[in-house]
Amino acid sequence: MRNVRIFDTTLRDGEQAAGGALTIDEKLEIGRQLARLNVDVIEAGFPFTSPGDFRAVDLLARELRNVEVAGLSGFKREQIDTTWDALKAAARPLLHIVISTSDIHLQHQLHERREVVLDLTRDSVGHARTLTDHIEFSAMDATRSDLDFVSEVFSAAIESGATVVNFPDTVGYAQPAEFAEMVRYVMDQTRGIEDVVLSVHCHDDLGQAVANSLAAVKEGAAQVECTINGVGERAGNASLEEIVMALRTRGDYFAADTRLVSTELARSSRLVSNYMGMVVPPNKAVIGANAFAHASGLHQDGMLKERTTYEIMDPSDVGLDESSIVLGKTSGRHAFRDRLKRMGYRLADDEFQAAFQAFKEIADRKKTITDRDLEAIVQNEQRRAFHQTFELLHVQVSTGTGAMPTATVRLRSDDGEEHVDAGIGTGPVDAIYQAINRLVKVPNQLTEFSINSVTEGIDAIGEVTIRIESNGKTFSGHGADTDILVASAQAYVNALNRLMAGLGKGWSTTPEATLLADASGVPGI
């Protein structure tokens, strides 16, 4: 059984999804989970683009010792040097260089001739080789390029020292059979390709990213670049969990597998979904809420008689089993800390204390706390770890048949002062948001609002994920509580804190500031 390397780019290409920006602490937590998942490579960021990305790559490179850590770089020497500075502390660094090869990109973006691109390839990889002996080279927009030219560029990269060459479908243009033919042709025409790793990186603009990636594996590609939940630019990337389980389930067809710990897939999916504010659709393959749900009477009858009649995977294989460990309001710090440790969380003392206090508050209202509940509690507290301009202290709502929904909100600003105001809305959530608007006075528009039950039951923790937009930038917010109105308030305050942290202090805080966030357009809130 041939091993296929999994190159996870959730923290780089995945974070480039609109509204998907992550804090450094969130990147670290996802990176640790990816290490538990046992991916081969974690692409931690694009160090040259921002100090934040540089620091994230540097921190992950220093901490994650049993996985390759990659950093993306442009082809200029100063970009390569900066990327290497961020990567060099890694136990297994991978310097990733990208150059466009399609005539569309050469004409409209690079404004260079093919001969120049060949020279840039040799120079960039050659320079990188003076820094490290593990280099990946990517031909951006390869599927819309002249394949003979791509083969020539790959040959030059290999001769200059590249150890991995990546053939990307950057804009999701190719179809599976076509992509397989392209990969086969490039493998036949590239000098020295038998001595390096051939990788593919597919986008999902036409819904073919996973199919194209698997078609390439069938042709002999040794590495697939993908993301958790398929997050990424535009329509996203190839979905890691779908690729992993397709290879594992159909090993008879692909004669290939990965070394991933598949039981960590569901948790990885939830972590990325929560931190990026991108809800996983119920019908999402492998890890969606309905992936192992059976509603048809015929299907239910078959399942009761023999599970394999309608399931080709066991839900436990992807980590969808509920834990048998029961925590409740009588549980102490030791049991709570032990459970978090076994789940992979490493919390500082102040973080642990905040999470334990939140756990106790939830446990007073919920009989049984599951692992899913613990994830929601810990992640909700960790979101408060970055600087908060405002902290939610209290929310109270009056609503009902024939009543005018009214909310009172108390916030604490970072100067320690408490602020109280009330708002009236078309529904209880709208009233809460209007009250918060009166206090915060930050122009924005609510563009998305979703509610998800973490577990079953009337006392389940509810998760609220929202998106707000301001000056063309999108910010996500997340809240979790057994009271969905409290969770809605937490989510909005979380999103506003991200907005203010991301855009600086250039906002008007005068009463005349335009307040656009309005939940009235979302039915029932």
Coordinates of C-alpha atoms in Angstrom, one line a residue:
M1 CA 0.0 0.0 0.0
R2 CA 1.6 3.2 -1.2
N3 CA 1.7 6.1 1.3
V4 CA 0.4 9.5 0.2
R5 CA 1.7 12.5 2.0
I6 CA -0.9 15.0 3.4
F7 CA 0.2 18.6 3.1
D8 CA -2.3 20.6 5.2
T9 CA -2.6 24.3 4.2
T10 CA -5.5 25.3 6.5
L11 CA -3.4 27.8 8.3
R12 CA -2.2 29.4 5.0
D13 CA -4.6 28.9 2.0
G14 CA -7.5 28.1 4.3
E15 CA -7.1 31.3 6.3
Q16 CA -7.2 33.3 3.0
A17 CA -11.0 32.5 2.9
A18 CA -13.0 35.7 3.2
G19 CA -13.7 36.3 6.9
G20 CA -11.5 33.3 7.9
A21 CA -8.7 35.3 9.7
L22 CA -7.3 33.6 12.7
T23 CA -5.5 35.0 15.8
I24 CA -2.0 33.6 16.6
D25 CA -3.4 31.7 19.5
E26 CA -6.0 30.1 17.3
K27 CA -3.4 29.2 14.7
L28 CA -1.3 27.5 17.4
E29 CA -4.3 25.5 18.7
I30 CA -5.2 24.4 15.2
G31 CA -1.5 23.5 14.5
R32 CA -1.4 21.3 17.6
Q33 CA -4.6 19.6 16.5
L34 CA -3.1 19.0 13.0
A35 CA -0.1 17.4 14.7
R36 CA -2.4 15.1 16.6
L37 CA -4.1 14.3 13.3
N38 CA -0.6 13.3 12.1
V39 CA -0.5 15.2 8.9
D40 CA 2.8 15.1 7.1
V41 CA 3.2 18.8 6.5
I42 CA 1.6 21.9 8.1
E43 CA 1.9 25.0 6.0
A44 CA 1.8 27.6 8.8
G45 CA 1.5 30.8 6.8
F46 CA 3.1 33.3 4.4
P47 CA 5.7 35.0 6.6
F48 CA 6.6 37.9 4.2
T49 CA 3.0 39.2 4.1
S50 CA 2.7 40.4 7.7
P51 CA 4.4 40.3 11.1
G52 CA 1.6 38.3 12.4
D53 CA 2.1 35.5 9.9
F54 CA 5.8 35.6 10.5
R55 CA 5.3 35.2 14.2
A56 CA 2.8 32.4 13.7
V57 CA 5.1 30.4 11.4
D58 CA 8.0 31.0 13.8
L59 CA 6.0 29.8 16.9
L60 CA 4.7 26.7 15.1
A61 CA 8.1 25.9 13.8
R62 CA 9.5 26.0 17.3
E63 CA 6.8 24.0 19.0
L64 CA 5.8 21.3 16.5
R65 CA 8.8 19.0 16.4
N66 CA 7.3 15.8 14.8
V67 CA 5.9 17.3 11.6
E68 CA 7.2 19.2 8.7
V69 CA 6.4 22.9 9.0
A70 CA 6.2 24.8 5.7
G71 CA 6.2 28.5 4.9
L72 CA 5.1 30.0 1.6
S73 CA 7.3 32.4 -0.2
G74 CA 7.3 34.4 -3.4
F75 CA 10.3 34.0 -5.8
K76 CA 12.2 37.2 -4.7
R77 CA 15.3 36.7 -2.6
E78 CA 14.1 39.0 0.2
Q79 CA 10.9 37.0 0.4
I80 CA 12.8 33.7 0.6
D81 CA 15.1 35.1 3.2
T82 CA 12.2 36.3 5.4
T83 CA 10.4 33.0 5.0
W84 CA 13.5 31.1 6.0
D85 CA 14.0 33.3 9.1
A86 CA 10.5 32.3 10.2
L87 CA 11.1 28.6 9.5
K88 CA 14.7 27.9 10.5
A89 CA 13.9 26.9 14.1
A90 CA 11.8 24.0 12.8
A91 CA 13.0 20.4 13.3
R92 CA 11.8 19.7 9.7
P93 CA 11.4 22.9 7.7
L94 CA 10.0 23.0 4.2
L95 CA 10.6 26.2 2.2
H96 CA 7.8 26.6 -0.3
I97 CA 8.3 28.8 -3.4
V98 CA 5.6 29.8 -5.9
I99 CA 5.9 31.2 -9.4
S100 CA 3.1 31.6 -12.0
T101 CA 3.5 29.7 -15.3
S102 CA 0.2 30.4 -17.2
D103 CA 0.3 33.0 -20.0
I104 CA -2.7 34.7 -18.4
H105 CA -0.6 35.3 -15.2
L106 CA 2.6 36.1 -17.1
Q107 CA 0.9 38.7 -19.2
H108 CA -1.5 40.3 -16.7
Q109 CA 0.2 39.8 -13.3
L110 CA 4.0 39.2 -13.7
H111 CA 4.4 41.1 -17.0
E112 CA 7.3 38.7 -17.8
R113 CA 8.3 36.4 -20.6
R114 CA 8.6 32.6 -20.2
E115 CA 12.4 32.8 -20.5
V116 CA 12.4 35.1 -17.5
V117 CA 10.2 32.8 -15.5
L118 CA 12.7 30.0 -16.1
D119 CA 15.6 32.2 -14.9
L120 CA 13.6 33.2 -11.8
T121 CA 12.9 29.6 -11.1
R122 CA 16.6 28.7 -11.2
D123 CA 17.6 31.7 -9.2
S124 CA 14.9 31.4 -6.5
V125 CA 15.3 27.6 -5.9
G126 CA 19.1 27.9 -6.1
H127 CA 19.1 30.7 -3.5
A128 CA 16.8 28.7 -1.3
R129 CA 19.1 25.7 -1.6
T130 CA 21.8 27.8 0.1
L131 CA 19.5 27.9 3.2
T132 CA 17.9 24.5 3.3
D133 CA 17.9 21.2 1.5
H134 CA 14.1 20.7 1.6
I135 CA 12.4 23.0 -1.0
E136 CA 8.9 22.8 -2.6
F137 CA 8.4 24.6 -5.9
S138 CA 4.8 25.4 -7.1
A139 CA 3.8 26.4 -10.7
M140 CA 0.8 28.6 -10.0
D141 CA -2.1 28.2 -12.4
A142 CA -0.5 25.1 -13.9
T143 CA -3.7 23.7 -15.4
R144 CA -4.1 26.7 -17.6
S145 CA -0.4 26.7 -18.6
D146 CA 1.4 25.1 -21.6
L147 CA 2.2 21.7 -20.1
D148 CA 5.5 21.6 -22.0
F149 CA 6.5 24.9 -20.3
V150 CA 5.4 23.6 -16.9
S151 CA 7.6 20.5 -17.4
E152 CA 10.5 22.7 -18.4
V153 CA 10.0 24.9 -15.3
F154 CA 9.7 21.8 -13.1
S155 CA 12.9 20.4 -14.6
A156 CA 14.8 23.6 -13.9
A157 CA 13.5 23.6 -10.3
I158 CA 14.6 20.0 -9.7
E159 CA 18.0 20.7 -11.3
S160 CA 18.3 23.7 -9.0
G161 CA 17.5 21.7 -5.8
A162 CA 13.8 21.4 -5.4
T163 CA 12.7 18.2 -3.5
V164 CA 9.0 18.6 -4.1
V165 CA 7.3 20.0 -7.2
N166 CA 3.6 21.0 -7.0
F167 CA 1.1 21.0 -9.9
P168 CA -1.8 23.2 -8.8
D169 CA -5.3 23.7 -10.2
T170 CA -5.2 27.2 -8.8
V171 CA -8.6 28.3 -10.1
G172 CA -10.4 25.0 -10.0
Y173 CA -10.6 24.8 -13.8
A174 CA -9.7 21.2 -14.6
Q175 CA -12.0 18.1 -14.7
P176 CA -10.9 14.8 -13.2
A177 CA -10.0 12.8 -16.3
E178 CA -8.4 15.9 -17.8
F179 CA -6.4 16.6 -14.7
A180 CA -5.2 12.9 -14.6
E181 CA -3.9 13.3 -18.2
M182 CA -2.1 16.5 -17.3
V183 CA -0.4 14.9 -14.3
R184 CA 0.6 11.9 -16.4
Y185 CA 2.0 14.1 -19.1
V186 CA 4.0 16.3 -16.7
M187 CA 5.4 13.2 -15.0
D188 CA 6.5 11.8 -18.4
Q189 CA 8.1 15.1 -19.6
T190 CA 9.8 16.4 -16.4
R191 CA 13.5 15.5 -16.1
G192 CA 14.4 14.1 -12.7
I193 CA 10.8 13.9 -11.4
E194 CA 11.3 10.3 -10.3
D195 CA 13.7 11.6 -7.7
V196 CA 11.4 14.1 -6.1
V197 CA 7.8 14.2 -4.6
L198 CA 5.1 15.2 -7.0
S199 CA 2.3 17.2 -5.2
V200 CA -1.1 18.5 -6.3
H201 CA -3.1 21.4 -5.0
C202 CA -6.7 21.7 -6.2
H203 CA -9.3 24.4 -5.7
D204 CA -13.0 23.7 -5.7
D205 CA -14.5 26.4 -8.0
L206 CA -16.3 23.8 -10.1
G207 CA -16.7 21.3 -7.2
Q208 CA -14.0 19.0 -8.5
A209 CA -11.1 19.6 -6.0
V210 CA -11.4 16.2 -4.2
A211 CA -12.1 14.3 -7.4
N212 CA -9.1 16.0 -9.2
S213 CA -6.8 15.2 -6.2
L214 CA -7.8 11.6 -6.1
A215 CA -7.4 11.3 -9.9
A216 CA -3.8 12.6 -9.5
V217 CA -3.1 10.0 -6.7
K218 CA -4.3 7.3 -9.0
E219 CA -1.7 8.5 -11.6
G220 CA 1.1 8.4 -9.0
A221 CA 1.0 11.8 -7.2
A222 CA 2.8 11.3 -3.9
Q223 CA 1.4 14.3 -2.0
V224 CA -2.0 16.1 -1.8
E225 CA -2.4 19.6 -0.5
C226 CA -5.7 20.2 1.2
T227 CA -7.5 21.9 4.1
I228 CA -9.8 20.9 6.9
N229 CA -13.4 21.3 5.8
G230 CA -12.1 22.4 2.4
V231 CA -11.8 26.0 3.5
G232 CA -9.8 28.4 1.4
E233 CA -9.8 31.1 -1.3
R234 CA -13.2 31.5 -3.1
A235 CA -14.9 28.1 -3.2
G236 CA -12.2 26.6 -1.1
N237 CA -9.7 23.7 -1.5
A238 CA -9.8 20.0 -1.6
S239 CA -11.2 18.7 1.7
L240 CA -8.7 16.8 3.7
E241 CA -11.2 14.6 5.5
E242 CA -12.8 13.5 2.2
I243 CA -9.4 12.6 0.6
V244 CA -8.2 10.7 3.7
M245 CA -11.4 8.6 4.0
A246 CA -11.7 8.0 0.3
L247 CA -8.2 6.5 0.2
R248 CA -8.8 4.5 3.4
T249 CA -12.3 3.3 2.3
R250 CA -11.3 2.5 -1.3
G251 CA -7.8 1.2 -0.7
D252 CA -8.7 -1.6 -3.1
Y253 CA -9.0 1.0 -5.9
F254 CA -6.3 3.5 -5.1
A255 CA -3.7 1.0 -3.6
A256 CA -2.7 4.0 -1.4
D257 CA -3.4 5.3 2.1
T258 CA -2.2 8.1 4.4
R259 CA -0.7 7.9 7.9
L260 CA -3.4 10.1 9.5
V261 CA -5.2 9.3 12.7
S262 CA -8.7 9.4 11.2
T263 CA -10.4 9.4 14.7
E264 CA -9.2 13.0 15.0
L265 CA -11.0 14.2 11.9
A266 CA -14.3 15.2 13.5
R267 CA -12.6 17.2 16.2
S268 CA -10.3 18.9 13.7
S269 CA -13.3 19.8 11.7
R270 CA -15.2 21.3 14.6
L271 CA -12.1 23.3 15.8
V272 CA -11.5 24.9 12.3
S273 CA -15.3 25.5 11.9
N274 CA -15.6 27.3 15.2
Y275 CA -12.4 29.4 15.0
M276 CA -13.0 30.5 11.4
G277 CA -16.7 31.0 11.9
M278 CA -17.6 28.7 9.0
V279 CA -20.4 26.3 9.7
V280 CA -20.0 22.8 8.3
P281 CA -23.1 22.0 6.1
P282 CA -25.1 19.0 7.5
N283 CA -24.7 17.1 4.3
K284 CA -20.9 17.6 4.2
A285 CA -19.3 14.3 3.3
V286 CA -17.5 12.4 6.1
I287 CA -18.0 14.9 9.0
G288 CA -21.3 16.6 8.3
A289 CA -24.1 16.2 11.0
N290 CA -26.1 14.1 8.5
A291 CA -23.2 12.0 7.2
F292 CA -24.2 9.1 9.3
A293 CA -27.9 10.0 9.8
H294 CA -30.6 7.7 8.3
A295 CA -34.2 9.1 7.9
S296 CA -35.6 6.7 5.3
G297 CA -37.6 3.8 6.7
L298 CA -35.9 1.5 4.2
H299 CA -32.4 2.7 5.2
Q300 CA -33.3 2.4 8.9
D301 CA -34.5 -1.1 8.5
G302 CA -31.3 -2.1 6.7
M303 CA -29.2 -0.4 9.4
L304 CA -30.9 -2.2 12.2
K305 CA -30.2 -5.5 10.5
E306 CA -26.7 -4.8 9.4
R307 CA -24.9 -1.4 9.5
T308 CA -22.9 -2.0 6.3
T309 CA -26.1 -2.1 4.3
Y310 CA -26.1 1.7 4.2
E311 CA -22.8 2.8 5.7
I312 CA -19.4 2.4 4.0
M313 CA -17.6 4.0 7.0
D314 CA -18.0 3.5 10.7
P315 CA -18.6 6.9 12.4
S316 CA -16.1 6.0 15.1
D317 CA -13.4 5.9 12.4
V318 CA -13.7 9.6 12.0
G319 CA -14.2 10.4 15.7
L320 CA -17.9 10.9 15.8
D321 CA -18.5 8.6 18.9
E322 CA -19.6 10.4 22.0
S323 CA -17.3 10.0 25.0
S324 CA -18.4 7.8 27.9
I325 CA -16.7 10.1 30.4
V326 CA -19.5 12.0 32.2
L327 CA -18.8 15.4 33.8
G328 CA -21.3 17.3 35.8
K329 CA -21.8 20.1 38.4
T330 CA -20.2 17.9 41.1
S331 CA -17.0 17.3 39.1
G332 CA -13.9 19.0 40.5
R333 CA -10.9 20.7 39.0
H334 CA -8.8 17.5 38.9
A335 CA -11.4 15.6 36.8
F336 CA -11.9 18.6 34.6
R337 CA -8.2 19.2 34.0
D338 CA -7.6 15.5 33.3
R339 CA -10.3 15.3 30.7
L340 CA -9.0 18.5 29.0
K341 CA -5.5 17.0 29.0
R342 CA -6.7 13.8 27.4
M343 CA -8.5 15.8 24.8
G344 CA -5.2 17.6 23.9
Y345 CA -5.8 21.0 25.5
R346 CA -2.9 22.7 27.3
L347 CA -4.2 25.7 29.2
A348 CA -2.3 28.2 31.3
D349 CA -3.5 28.6 34.8
D350 CA -5.6 31.7 34.1
E351 CA -7.1 30.0 31.0
F352 CA -7.9 26.9 33.0
Q353 CA -9.6 28.9 35.7
A354 CA -11.7 30.8 33.3
A355 CA -12.7 27.6 31.5
F356 CA -13.5 25.8 34.8
Q357 CA -15.7 28.6 35.9
A358 CA -17.5 28.6 32.6
F359 CA -17.9 24.8 32.9
K360 CA -19.4 25.1 36.4
E361 CA -21.8 27.7 35.2
I362 CA -22.9 25.5 32.3
A363 CA -23.1 22.4 34.5
D364 CA -25.6 24.1 36.8
R365 CA -27.9 24.3 33.9
K366 CA -27.0 21.1 32.1
K367 CA -27.1 17.6 33.6
T368 CA -24.3 16.0 31.5
I369 CA -21.3 17.6 29.9
T370 CA -19.9 15.8 26.9
D371 CA -16.7 16.2 25.1
R372 CA -18.5 18.3 22.5
D373 CA -19.7 20.6 25.2
L374 CA -16.1 20.9 26.6
E375 CA -14.8 21.8 23.2
A376 CA -17.4 24.6 22.9
I377 CA -16.7 25.8 26.5
V378 CA -12.9 25.9 26.1
Q379 CA -12.9 27.4 22.6
N380 CA -15.4 30.1 23.7
E381 CA -13.0 31.0 26.6
Q382 CA -9.9 30.9 24.4
R383 CA -11.5 33.5 22.0
R384 CA -11.5 35.9 24.9
A385 CA -7.7 35.4 25.3
F386 CA -6.8 38.1 22.7
H387 CA -7.3 41.8 23.7
Q388 CA -10.9 42.6 24.3
T389 CA -12.0 46.2 23.8
F390 CA -15.4 45.2 25.3
E391 CA -16.4 42.3 27.6
L392 CA -20.0 41.1 27.9
L393 CA -21.1 41.2 31.6
H394 CA -24.9 40.9 31.5
V395 CA -27.7 40.6 29.0
Q396 CA -31.4 40.6 29.8
V397 CA -34.3 40.3 27.3
S398 CA -38.0 40.9 27.5
T399 CA -40.1 39.5 24.7
G400 CA -43.2 37.5 24.0
T401 CA -46.5 37.4 22.0
G402 CA -47.7 41.0 21.5
A403 CA -44.7 42.4 23.3
M404 CA -42.0 44.7 21.9
P405 CA -38.7 42.9 22.2
T406 CA -36.4 44.8 24.5
A407 CA -32.9 44.0 25.7
T408 CA -30.6 45.5 28.4
V409 CA -26.9 45.0 28.0
R410 CA -23.9 45.7 30.3
L411 CA -20.4 45.8 28.9
R412 CA -17.0 46.5 30.4
S413 CA -14.5 48.4 28.3
D414 CA -10.8 47.8 28.4
D415 CA -10.4 50.8 30.6
G416 CA -12.4 49.1 33.3
E417 CA -15.5 51.3 33.0
E418 CA -18.9 49.6 32.8
H419 CA -21.6 50.7 30.3
V420 CA -25.3 49.9 30.3
D421 CA -27.9 50.6 27.7
A422 CA -31.1 49.1 26.3
G423 CA -32.4 48.5 22.8
I424 CA -35.6 47.7 21.0
G425 CA -35.7 45.3 18.0
T426 CA -37.9 43.3 15.7
G427 CA -36.9 40.2 17.7
P428 CA -34.9 39.4 20.9
V429 CA -31.5 39.0 19.1
D430 CA -32.1 42.2 17.1
A431 CA -32.9 44.0 20.4
I432 CA -29.6 42.7 22.0
Y433 CA -27.6 43.9 19.0
Q434 CA -29.3 47.3 19.0
A435 CA -28.4 47.7 22.6
I436 CA -24.8 46.7 22.0
N437 CA -24.7 49.1 19.1
R438 CA -25.7 52.0 21.3
L439 CA -22.8 51.3 23.6
V440 CA -20.0 50.3 21.1
K441 CA -20.9 52.7 18.2
V442 CA -18.8 50.9 15.5
P443 CA -20.2 51.0 12.0
N444 CA -20.7 47.5 10.6
Q445 CA -23.3 45.3 8.9
L446 CA -24.4 41.9 10.0
T447 CA -24.1 39.6 6.9
E448 CA -24.6 36.1 8.4
F449 CA -26.2 34.6 11.5
S450 CA -26.4 30.9 12.3
I451 CA -27.3 28.7 15.3
N452 CA -26.1 25.2 15.9
S453 CA -26.9 22.8 18.7
V454 CA -23.6 21.2 20.1
T455 CA -25.4 18.1 21.4
E456 CA -28.9 16.7 21.6
G457 CA -31.4 17.5 24.2
I458 CA -33.4 20.5 25.5
D459 CA -30.4 21.6 27.7
A460 CA -27.9 21.4 24.9
I461 CA -25.3 24.1 24.5
G462 CA -26.1 26.3 21.5
E463 CA -23.4 27.8 19.3
V464 CA -24.0 31.0 17.5
T465 CA -21.7 32.0 14.6
I466 CA -22.0 35.4 12.9
R467 CA -20.2 37.5 10.3
I468 CA -20.1 41.3 10.2
E469 CA -18.7 43.5 7.5
S470 CA -17.0 46.9 7.7
N471 CA -15.1 48.8 5.1
G472 CA -15.1 45.8 2.8
K473 CA -13.6 43.5 5.4
T474 CA -15.4 40.5 7.1
F475 CA -15.0 39.5 10.7
S476 CA -16.5 36.4 12.3
G477 CA -17.8 36.0 15.9
H478 CA -18.7 33.0 17.9
G479 CA -20.5 32.4 21.2
A480 CA -21.6 29.3 23.1
D481 CA -24.1 29.0 26.0
T482 CA -27.2 27.0 27.0
D483 CA -29.1 30.3 26.6
I484 CA -29.0 31.0 22.8
L485 CA -29.7 34.7 23.5
V486 CA -26.5 34.9 25.6
A487 CA -24.6 33.0 23.0
S488 CA -25.9 35.5 20.4
A489 CA -24.6 38.5 22.5
Q490 CA -21.3 36.8 23.0
A491 CA -20.9 36.2 19.3
Y492 CA -21.6 39.8 18.4
V493 CA -19.2 41.2 21.0
N494 CA -16.6 38.7 19.9
A495 CA -17.0 39.9 16.3
L496 CA -16.8 43.5 17.3
N497 CA -13.6 42.9 19.3
R498 CA -12.0 41.2 16.2
L499 CA -13.1 44.2 14.0
M500 CA -11.5 46.7 16.3
A501 CA -8.4 44.7 16.8
G502 CA -8.1 44.2 13.0
L503 CA -8.8 47.7 11.9
G504 CA -7.2 49.7 14.6
K505 CA -8.5 52.8 16.3
G506 CA -9.7 54.8 13.3
W507 CA -13.4 54.4 14.2
S508 CA -15.7 57.2 15.3
T509 CA -17.1 56.5 18.8
T510 CA -19.4 59.5 18.8
P511 CA -23.2 59.2 19.0
E512 CA -23.4 60.3 15.4
A513 CA -21.5 57.2 14.1
T514 CA -23.6 55.2 11.6
L515 CA -24.8 51.9 13.2
L516 CA -25.5 49.4 10.6
A517 CA -25.5 46.0 12.4
D518 CA -29.1 44.9 12.3
A519 CA -30.4 41.4 13.0
S520 CA -33.9 42.2 11.9
G521 CA -33.3 40.7 8.4
V522 CA -32.8 37.2 9.8
P523 CA -36.1 35.5 10.5
G524 CA -36.9 34.6 14.1
I525 CA -34.2 36.6 15.8

